XYZ file of C-alpha atoms in Angstrom:
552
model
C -1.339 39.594 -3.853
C -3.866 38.710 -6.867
C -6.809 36.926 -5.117
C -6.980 33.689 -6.892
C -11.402 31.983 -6.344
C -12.987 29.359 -8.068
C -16.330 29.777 -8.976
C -19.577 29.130 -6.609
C -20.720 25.287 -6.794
C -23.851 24.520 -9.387
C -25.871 21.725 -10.102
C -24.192 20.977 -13.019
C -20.888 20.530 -10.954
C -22.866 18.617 -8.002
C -22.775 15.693 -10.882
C -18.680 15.901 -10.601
C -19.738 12.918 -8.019
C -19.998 10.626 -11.363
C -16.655 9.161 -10.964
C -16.650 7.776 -14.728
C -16.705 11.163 -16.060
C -14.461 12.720 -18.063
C -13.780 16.319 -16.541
C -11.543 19.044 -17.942
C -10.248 21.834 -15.526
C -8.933 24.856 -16.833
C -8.349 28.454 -15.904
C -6.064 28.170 -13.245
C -2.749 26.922 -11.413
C -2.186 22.786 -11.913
C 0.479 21.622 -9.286
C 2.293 19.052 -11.461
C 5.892 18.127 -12.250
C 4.714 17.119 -15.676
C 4.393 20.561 -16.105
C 5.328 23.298 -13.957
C 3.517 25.677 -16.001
C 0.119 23.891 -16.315
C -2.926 25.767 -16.071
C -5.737 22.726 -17.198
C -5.944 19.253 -16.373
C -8.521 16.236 -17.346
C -9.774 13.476 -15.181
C -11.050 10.266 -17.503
C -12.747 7.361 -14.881
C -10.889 8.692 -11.566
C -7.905 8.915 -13.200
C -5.697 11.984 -14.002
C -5.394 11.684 -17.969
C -3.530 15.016 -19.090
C -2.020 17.692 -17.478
C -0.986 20.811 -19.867
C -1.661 24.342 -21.179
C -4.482 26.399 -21.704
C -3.859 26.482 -25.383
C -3.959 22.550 -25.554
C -7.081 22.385 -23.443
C -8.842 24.028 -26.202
C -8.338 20.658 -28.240
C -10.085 18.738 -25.551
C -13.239 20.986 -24.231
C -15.327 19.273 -26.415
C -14.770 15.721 -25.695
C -15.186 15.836 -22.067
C -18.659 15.719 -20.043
C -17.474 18.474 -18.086
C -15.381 22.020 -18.277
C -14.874 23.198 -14.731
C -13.620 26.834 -15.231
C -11.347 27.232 -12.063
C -10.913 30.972 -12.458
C -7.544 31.301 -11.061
C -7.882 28.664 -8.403
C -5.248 26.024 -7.451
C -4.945 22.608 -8.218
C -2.989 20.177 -5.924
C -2.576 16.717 -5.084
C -5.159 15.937 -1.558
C -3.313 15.700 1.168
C -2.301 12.765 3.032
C -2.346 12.872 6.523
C -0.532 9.978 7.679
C -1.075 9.528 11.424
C -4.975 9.676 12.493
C -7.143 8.902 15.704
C -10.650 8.959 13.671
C -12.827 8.668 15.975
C -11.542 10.145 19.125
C -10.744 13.182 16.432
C -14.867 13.471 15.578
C -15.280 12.901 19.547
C -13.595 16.017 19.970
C -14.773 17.801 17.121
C -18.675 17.121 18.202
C -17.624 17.046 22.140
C -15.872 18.496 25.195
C -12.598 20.009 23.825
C -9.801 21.502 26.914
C -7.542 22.613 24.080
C -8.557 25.973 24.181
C -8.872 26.300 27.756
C -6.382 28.877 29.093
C -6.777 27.871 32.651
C -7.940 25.108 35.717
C -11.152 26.914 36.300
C -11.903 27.414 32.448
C -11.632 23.927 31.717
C -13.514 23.043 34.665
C -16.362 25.477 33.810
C -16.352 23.754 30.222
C -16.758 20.142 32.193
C -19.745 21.408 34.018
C -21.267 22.611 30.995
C -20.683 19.754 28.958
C -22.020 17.285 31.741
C -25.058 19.669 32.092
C -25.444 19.487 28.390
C -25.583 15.696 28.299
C -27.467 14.467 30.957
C -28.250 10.430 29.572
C -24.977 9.663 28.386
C -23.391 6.609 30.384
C -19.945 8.203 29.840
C -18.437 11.778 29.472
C -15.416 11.889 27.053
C -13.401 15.214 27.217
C -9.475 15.656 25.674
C -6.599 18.027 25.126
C -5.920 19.913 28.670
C -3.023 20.856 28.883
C -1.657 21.944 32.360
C 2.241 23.600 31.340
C -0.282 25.954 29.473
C -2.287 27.119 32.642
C -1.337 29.624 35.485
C -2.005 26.719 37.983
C 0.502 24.329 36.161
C -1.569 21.418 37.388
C -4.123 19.643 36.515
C -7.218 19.132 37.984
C -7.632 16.831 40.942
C -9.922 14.114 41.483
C -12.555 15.757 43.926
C -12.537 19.020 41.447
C -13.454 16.640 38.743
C -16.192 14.703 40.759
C -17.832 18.042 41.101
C -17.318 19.521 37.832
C -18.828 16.345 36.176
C -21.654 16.156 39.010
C -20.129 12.422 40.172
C -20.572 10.981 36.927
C -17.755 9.036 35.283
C -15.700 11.383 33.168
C -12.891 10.539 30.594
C -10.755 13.489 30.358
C -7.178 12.274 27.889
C -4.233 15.175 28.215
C -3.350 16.794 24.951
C -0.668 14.040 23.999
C -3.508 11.113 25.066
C -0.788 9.459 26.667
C -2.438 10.182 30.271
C -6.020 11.139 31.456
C -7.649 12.578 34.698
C -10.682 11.271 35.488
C -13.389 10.689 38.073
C -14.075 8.266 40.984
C -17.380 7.257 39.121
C -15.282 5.865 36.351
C -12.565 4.482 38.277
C -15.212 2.419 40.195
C -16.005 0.781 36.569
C -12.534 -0.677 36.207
C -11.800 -3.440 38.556
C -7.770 -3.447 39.946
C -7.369 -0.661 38.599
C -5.382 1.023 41.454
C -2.881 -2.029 41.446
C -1.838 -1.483 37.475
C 1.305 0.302 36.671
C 0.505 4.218 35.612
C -2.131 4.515 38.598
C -1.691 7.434 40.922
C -4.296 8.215 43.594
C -4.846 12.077 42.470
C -2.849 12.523 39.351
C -3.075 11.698 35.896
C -2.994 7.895 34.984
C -0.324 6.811 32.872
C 0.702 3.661 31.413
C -1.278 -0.269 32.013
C -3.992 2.219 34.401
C -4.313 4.748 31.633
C -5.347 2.339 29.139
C -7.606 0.215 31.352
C -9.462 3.121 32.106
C -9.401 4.311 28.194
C -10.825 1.193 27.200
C -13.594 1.211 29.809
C -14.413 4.944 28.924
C -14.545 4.323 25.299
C -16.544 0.960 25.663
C -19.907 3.732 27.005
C -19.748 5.063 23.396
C -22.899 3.864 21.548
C -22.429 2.475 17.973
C -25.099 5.417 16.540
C -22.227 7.995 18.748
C -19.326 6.282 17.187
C -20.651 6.333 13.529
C -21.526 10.301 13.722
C -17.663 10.666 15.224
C -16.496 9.212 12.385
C -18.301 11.221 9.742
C -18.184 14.033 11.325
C -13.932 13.524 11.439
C -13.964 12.223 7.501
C -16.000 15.482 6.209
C -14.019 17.929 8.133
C -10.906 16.112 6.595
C -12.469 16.310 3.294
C -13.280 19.784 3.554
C -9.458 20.459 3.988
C -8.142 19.157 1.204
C -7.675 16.157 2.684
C -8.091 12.661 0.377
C -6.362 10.136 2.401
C -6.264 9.273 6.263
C -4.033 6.333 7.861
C -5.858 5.448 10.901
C -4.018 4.411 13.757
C -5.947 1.750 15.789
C -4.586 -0.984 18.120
C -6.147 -2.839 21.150
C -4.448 -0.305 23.138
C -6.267 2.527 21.472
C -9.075 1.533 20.120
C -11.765 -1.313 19.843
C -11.671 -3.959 16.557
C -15.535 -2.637 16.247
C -14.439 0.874 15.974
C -11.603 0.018 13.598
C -13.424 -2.583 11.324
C -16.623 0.023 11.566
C -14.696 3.047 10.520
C -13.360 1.225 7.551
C -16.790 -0.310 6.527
C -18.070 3.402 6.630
C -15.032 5.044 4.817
C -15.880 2.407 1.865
C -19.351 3.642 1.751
C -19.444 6.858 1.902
C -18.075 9.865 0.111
C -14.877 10.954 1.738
C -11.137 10.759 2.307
C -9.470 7.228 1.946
C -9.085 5.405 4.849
C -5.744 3.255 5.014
C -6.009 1.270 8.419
C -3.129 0.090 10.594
C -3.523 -1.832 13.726
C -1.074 -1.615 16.504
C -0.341 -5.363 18.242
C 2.589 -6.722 18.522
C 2.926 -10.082 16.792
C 6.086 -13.057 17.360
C 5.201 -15.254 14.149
C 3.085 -15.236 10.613
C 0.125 -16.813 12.362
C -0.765 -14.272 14.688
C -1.063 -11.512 11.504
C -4.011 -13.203 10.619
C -6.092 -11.174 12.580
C -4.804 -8.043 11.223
C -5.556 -9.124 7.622
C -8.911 -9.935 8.970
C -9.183 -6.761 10.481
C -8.694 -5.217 7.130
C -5.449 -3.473 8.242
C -3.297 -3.119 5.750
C -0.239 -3.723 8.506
C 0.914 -4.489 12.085
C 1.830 -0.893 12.716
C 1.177 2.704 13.745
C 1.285 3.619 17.227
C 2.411 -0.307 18.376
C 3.904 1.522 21.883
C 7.687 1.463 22.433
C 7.439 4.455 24.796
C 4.950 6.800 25.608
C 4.937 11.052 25.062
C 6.988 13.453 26.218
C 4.179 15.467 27.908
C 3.103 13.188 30.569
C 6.745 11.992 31.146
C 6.422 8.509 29.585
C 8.391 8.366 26.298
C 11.399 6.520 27.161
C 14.645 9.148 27.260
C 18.510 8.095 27.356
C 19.073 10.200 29.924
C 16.699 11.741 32.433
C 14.087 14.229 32.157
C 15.227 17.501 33.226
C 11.896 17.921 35.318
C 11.490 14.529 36.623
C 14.091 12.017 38.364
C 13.501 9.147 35.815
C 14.152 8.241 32.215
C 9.854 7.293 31.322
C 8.529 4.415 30.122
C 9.742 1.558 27.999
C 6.985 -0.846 26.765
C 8.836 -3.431 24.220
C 12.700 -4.181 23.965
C 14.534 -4.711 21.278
C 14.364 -8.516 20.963
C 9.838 -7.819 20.518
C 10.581 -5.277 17.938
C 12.918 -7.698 16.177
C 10.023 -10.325 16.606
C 7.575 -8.344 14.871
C 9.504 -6.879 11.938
C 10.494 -10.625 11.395
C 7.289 -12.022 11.466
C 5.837 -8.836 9.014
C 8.111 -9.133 6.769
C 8.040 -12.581 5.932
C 4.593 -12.491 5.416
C 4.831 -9.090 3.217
C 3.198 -7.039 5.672
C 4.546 -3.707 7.386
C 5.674 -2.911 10.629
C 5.468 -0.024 12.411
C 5.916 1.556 16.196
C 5.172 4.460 18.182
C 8.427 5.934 19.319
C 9.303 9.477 20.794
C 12.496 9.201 22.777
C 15.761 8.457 21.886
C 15.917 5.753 24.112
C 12.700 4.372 22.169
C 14.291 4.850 18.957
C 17.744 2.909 19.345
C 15.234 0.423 20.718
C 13.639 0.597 17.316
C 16.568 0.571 15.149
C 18.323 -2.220 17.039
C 15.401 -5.163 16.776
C 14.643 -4.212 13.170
C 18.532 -4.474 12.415
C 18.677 -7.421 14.348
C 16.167 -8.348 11.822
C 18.015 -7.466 8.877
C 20.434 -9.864 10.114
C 18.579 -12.647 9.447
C 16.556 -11.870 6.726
C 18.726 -9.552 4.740
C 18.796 -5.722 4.516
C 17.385 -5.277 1.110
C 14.485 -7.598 2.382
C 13.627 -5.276 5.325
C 14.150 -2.529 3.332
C 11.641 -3.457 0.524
C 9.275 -3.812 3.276
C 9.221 0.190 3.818
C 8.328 -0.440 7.899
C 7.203 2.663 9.759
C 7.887 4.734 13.177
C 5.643 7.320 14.387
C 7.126 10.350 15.921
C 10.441 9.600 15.634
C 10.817 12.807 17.648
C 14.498 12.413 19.266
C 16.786 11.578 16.641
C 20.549 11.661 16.783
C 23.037 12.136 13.924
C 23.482 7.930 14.458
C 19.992 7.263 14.629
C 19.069 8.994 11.443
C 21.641 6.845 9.491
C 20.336 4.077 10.732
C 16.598 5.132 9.567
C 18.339 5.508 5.929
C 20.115 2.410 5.691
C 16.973 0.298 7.269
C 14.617 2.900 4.390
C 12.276 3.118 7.740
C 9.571 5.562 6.908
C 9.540 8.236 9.952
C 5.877 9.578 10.058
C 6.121 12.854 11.860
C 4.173 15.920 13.267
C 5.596 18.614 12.398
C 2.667 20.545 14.593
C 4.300 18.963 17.696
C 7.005 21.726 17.020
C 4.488 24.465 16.544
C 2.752 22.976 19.546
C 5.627 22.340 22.261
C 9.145 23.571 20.339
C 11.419 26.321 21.334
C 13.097 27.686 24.228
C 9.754 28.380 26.122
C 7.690 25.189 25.367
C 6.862 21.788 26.679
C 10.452 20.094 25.279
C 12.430 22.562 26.649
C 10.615 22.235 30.195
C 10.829 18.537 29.597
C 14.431 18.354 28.410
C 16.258 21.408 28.619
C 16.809 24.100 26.343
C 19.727 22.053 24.555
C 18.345 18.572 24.421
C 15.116 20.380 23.234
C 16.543 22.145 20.418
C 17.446 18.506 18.384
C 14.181 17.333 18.379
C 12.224 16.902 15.085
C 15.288 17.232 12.861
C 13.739 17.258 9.529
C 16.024 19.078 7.515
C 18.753 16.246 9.157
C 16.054 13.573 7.933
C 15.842 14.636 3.949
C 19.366 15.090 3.288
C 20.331 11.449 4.771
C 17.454 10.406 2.517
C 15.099 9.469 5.388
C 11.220 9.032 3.484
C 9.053 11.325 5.404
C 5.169 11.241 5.794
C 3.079 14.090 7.644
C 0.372 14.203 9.596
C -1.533 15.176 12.007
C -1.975 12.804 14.831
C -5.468 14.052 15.335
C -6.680 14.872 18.298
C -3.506 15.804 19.521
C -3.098 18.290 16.843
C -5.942 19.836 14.997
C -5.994 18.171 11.275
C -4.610 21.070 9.161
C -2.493 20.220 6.344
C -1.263 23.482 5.373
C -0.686 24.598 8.953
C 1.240 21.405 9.134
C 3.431 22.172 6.038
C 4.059 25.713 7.373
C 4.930 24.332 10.551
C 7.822 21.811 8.843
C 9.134 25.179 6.765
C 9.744 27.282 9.662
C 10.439 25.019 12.114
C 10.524 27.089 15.577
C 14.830 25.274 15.427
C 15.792 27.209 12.164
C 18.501 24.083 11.215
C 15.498 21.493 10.972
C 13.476 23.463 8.266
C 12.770 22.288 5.099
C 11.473 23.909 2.116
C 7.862 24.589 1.661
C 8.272 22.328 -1.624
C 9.675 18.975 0.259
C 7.342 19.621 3.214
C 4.020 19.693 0.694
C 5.833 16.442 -1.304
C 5.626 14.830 2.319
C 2.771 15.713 3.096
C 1.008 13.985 -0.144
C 3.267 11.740 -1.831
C 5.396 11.004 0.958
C 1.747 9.566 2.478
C 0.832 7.462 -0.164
C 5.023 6.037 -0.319
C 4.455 4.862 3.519
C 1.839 2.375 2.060
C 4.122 1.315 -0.488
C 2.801 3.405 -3.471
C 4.630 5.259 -5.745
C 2.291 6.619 -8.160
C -0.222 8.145 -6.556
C -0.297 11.633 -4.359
C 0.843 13.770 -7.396
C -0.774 15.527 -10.320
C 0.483 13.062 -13.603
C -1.005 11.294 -16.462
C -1.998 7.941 -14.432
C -2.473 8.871 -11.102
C -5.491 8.286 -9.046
C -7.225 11.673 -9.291
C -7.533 12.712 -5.857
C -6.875 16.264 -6.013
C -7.627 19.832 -3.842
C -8.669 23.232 -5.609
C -7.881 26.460 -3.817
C -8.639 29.900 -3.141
C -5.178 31.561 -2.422
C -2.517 34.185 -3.169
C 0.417 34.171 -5.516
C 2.064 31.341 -5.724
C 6.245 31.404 -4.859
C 8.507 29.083 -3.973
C 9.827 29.233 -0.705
C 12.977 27.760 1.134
C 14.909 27.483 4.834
C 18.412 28.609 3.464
C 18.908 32.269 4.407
C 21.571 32.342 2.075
C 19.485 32.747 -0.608
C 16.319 34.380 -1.622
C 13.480 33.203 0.354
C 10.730 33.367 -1.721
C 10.747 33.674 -5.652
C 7.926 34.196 -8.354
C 10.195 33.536 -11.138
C 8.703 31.452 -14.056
C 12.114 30.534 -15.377
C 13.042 28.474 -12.391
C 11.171 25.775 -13.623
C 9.530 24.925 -10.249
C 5.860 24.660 -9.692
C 4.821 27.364 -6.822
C 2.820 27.017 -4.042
C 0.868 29.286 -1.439
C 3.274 31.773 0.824
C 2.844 30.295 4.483
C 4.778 32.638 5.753
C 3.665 33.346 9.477
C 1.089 35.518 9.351
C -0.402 34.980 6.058
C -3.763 33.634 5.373
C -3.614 29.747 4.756
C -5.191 28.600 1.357
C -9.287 28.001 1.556
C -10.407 24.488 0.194
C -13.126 24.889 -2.568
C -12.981 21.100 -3.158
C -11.537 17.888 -2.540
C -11.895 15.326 -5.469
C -10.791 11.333 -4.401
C -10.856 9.158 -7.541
C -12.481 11.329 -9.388
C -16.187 11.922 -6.980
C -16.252 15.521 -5.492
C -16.230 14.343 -1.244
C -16.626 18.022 -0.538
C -17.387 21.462 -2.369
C -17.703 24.695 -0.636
């Protein structure tokens, strides 16, 4: 493959933070269904202004303030990552991380040395163990954590941060704890325990702590192409300081957008007055039907194949048809968390219940979320297309947990497993589809995530590399209710990616046909090969309405 860089960074360039410049790119591969062939590309005020050829750029190079000579590079739309912890993913990023722990007394070894390393802090904070990965297929017990973490309290959230071990230190800070739902006297807490405890645990995080989290999660984001965020907060999550901070900061600082949702449930037009005042810009993201599949709390139809019981069901149908009510009368969106099928129909029947009284087109127009959406039925997805729900999925989930040897398969059974995630199933019903992340559970990586969509590890859910990258940056900004942003044309906010990669083909799931194709004549912009095994594209640097928020 022909190695395609972009130039090292100068001084002159470092002024590319001047939004109200006028900037012409040129030299290399512009992403944009204006023009499949495009090879230049001029931002005027944080706005793209022309996309064309290199013989038309020639017109323009000397009415610009700028000529960025992209040697070869490529130029994309940021990404979008539509489902986004921010701070717990900086906590992890800058902290105690179990995700790469390949066994009980690895991630116990990391505890000690993270509890050594920190010897003043009120709290320890540690995520993503993940026991169906270890030899011991268990996870730590409550004495081994006591003496890992030297009988200090000690935080530790399981990969899907829908259950948490932790220590008797901690537990002593939550009063009644052990008489909440979800407590169990040596396993993982689940459920009203698991958040008590959460809350506590995240309540020893100091301001100054939560501020570097934050930054340290919005410049790795930038510096993966990355231009907008939707963070998920909610009471259950999160604190209103940590969500009204992280917004403050995201306005202030050079970096990804930051679209906030908050997560409580609502019965009337008066209680969304907090969430305006929150500065959310809806009642939505991971507002709990269920919990994850994981720790045995999303809420199934049937029961787990490796537990005598069906999960957890947090709101019925008649809440959900509360809430979507109350949103969209006031022209706000709602949104839920939901995993399991029994979760979903939950889902779809309160917001058609309110369709019934408001009227479908109304409900519609309101493009209302759910997160996950993981087990959906042939029914259920025509009932996401007729309602126009927006299903914001993580396609890394199937990386993560899919196929006949993972976590769904353990969890559900080989057959049950194989229908999750159907994204292919999604598209063709006409389903809108946003991608992300939901960092910390999976790592933020945009391409990986892409990738992950296209060869799904169930070959009938894959979906071309093409719709998967559309998802993955239109299909973000759409779930907000804007259509003319996340793509490379005349009028869009310039928030835009350049890459080092290889040749550029266009790839798709249908085996009935060529694969892959370099072909000019098809009309059809290419993008990287993400093949398996092939190197990912390297970010050179993020642009977000026109001010560079990263440059390698």
């Amino acid at each position: 493959m022909t190695d395609r860089t972009a130039p090292a960074a100068s001084s002159a360039q470092a002024a590319d933070d001047d939004s109200r410049r006028t900037v012409l790119l040129r030299g290399g591969e512009v992403h944009s269904p204006a023009d499949p062939f495009a090879t230049a590309m001029i931002v005027e005020r944080g706005t793209i202004a022309w996309v064309g050829s290199e013989g038309a750029a020639d017109g323009f190079a000397d009415g610009v303030d700028e000529v960025v000579d992209l040697d070869g590079a490529l130029v994309t739309p940021a990404f979008t990552d539509a489902h986004v912890h921010t701070t717990s993913t900086g906590l992890t990023l800058t902290g105690l991380d179990l995700t790469g722990a390949e066994s009980l007394p690895e991630a116990l070894e990391l505890i000690r040395a993270h509890a050594a390393a920190r010897p003043t802090e009120p709290v320890l904070l540690g995520h993503g163990w993940d026991a169906t990965r270890w030899p011991e297929q268990r996870p730590p017990t409550r004495a081994e954590l006591d003496r890992a973490a030297g009988g200090r309290p000690l935080y530790l959230s399981r990969v899907d941060v829908h259950s948490a071990v932790v220590t008797t230190a901690l537990l002593d800070l939550v009063p009644g704890v052990a008489q909440r739902s979800g407590f169990h006297p040596d396993g993982p807490l689940t459920t009203a325990a698991h958040h008590a405890v959460r809350a506590v645990a995240f309540a020893g995080v100091s301001p100054a702590q939560r501020a570097e989290a934050q930054r340290t999660a919005l410049a790795h984001a930038a510096s993966l192409g990355i231009g907008s965020i939707h963070e998920c907060g909610g009471p259950d999550i999160s604190s209103e300081d940590d969500f009204t901070g992280l917004l403050e900061l995201a306005a202030r600082i050079p970096g990804p957008r930051v679209v906030g949702y908050w997560a409580e449930a609502v019965t009337g037009t008066e209680d969304l007055k907090k969430v305006r005042e929150l500065g959310a810009v809806g009642a939505a993201g991971d507002l709990f039907v269920d919990g994850a599949l994981g720790s045995h709390t999303a809420c199934l139809l049937e029961p787990y194949a490796d537990a005598a019981h069906t999960g957890a069901a947090y709101l019925d149908a008649a809440a959900v048809a509360a809430h979507v009510t109350a949103c969209t009368r006031a022209g706000m969106q709602a949104g839920f968390h939901a995993i399991g099928d029994a979760a979903v129909s939950t889902v779809v029947e309160g917001v058609r219940a309110a369709a019934e009284e408001l009227g479908l087109e109304r409900v519609r127009a309101a493009r209302h979320r759910v997160e996950h959406a993981e087990m959906l039925s042939p029914e259920l997805v025509a009932a996401f297309a007729e309602l126009a729900l927006t299903a914001s999925v993580q396609p890394a989930f199937d990386a993560a947990w899919g196929g006949t040897e993972g976590m769904y398969a353990t969890r559900l059974g080989a057959d049950r497993a194989r229908t999750l995630n159907p994204f292919a199933a999604m598209l063709r019903a006409g389903v809108p589809l946003a991608l992300g992340s939901d960092s910390p559970v999976t790592p933020l990586d945009p391409w990986g995530t892409v990738r992950a969509a296209a060869f799904h590890r169930t070959p009938e859910h894959r979906i071309s590399v093409r719709a998967a990258f559309t998802a993955h940056t239109r299909g973000g900004w759409r779930a907000i209710g804007r259509d003319d942003a996340g793509v490379l044309v005349p009028g869009a906010p310039a928030d835009y990616a350049v890459w080092r990669t290889g040749e550029l083909v266009v790839q798709v799931p249908d085996t009935r046909v060529a694969n892959w194709s370099t072909d000019p004549r098809s009309g059809t912009p290419g993008l990287p090969d993400l093949t398996p095994g092939t190197e990912l594209p390297v970010c050179l640097r993020t642009v977000v309405g026109g001010r560079t928020v990263y440059e390698a």
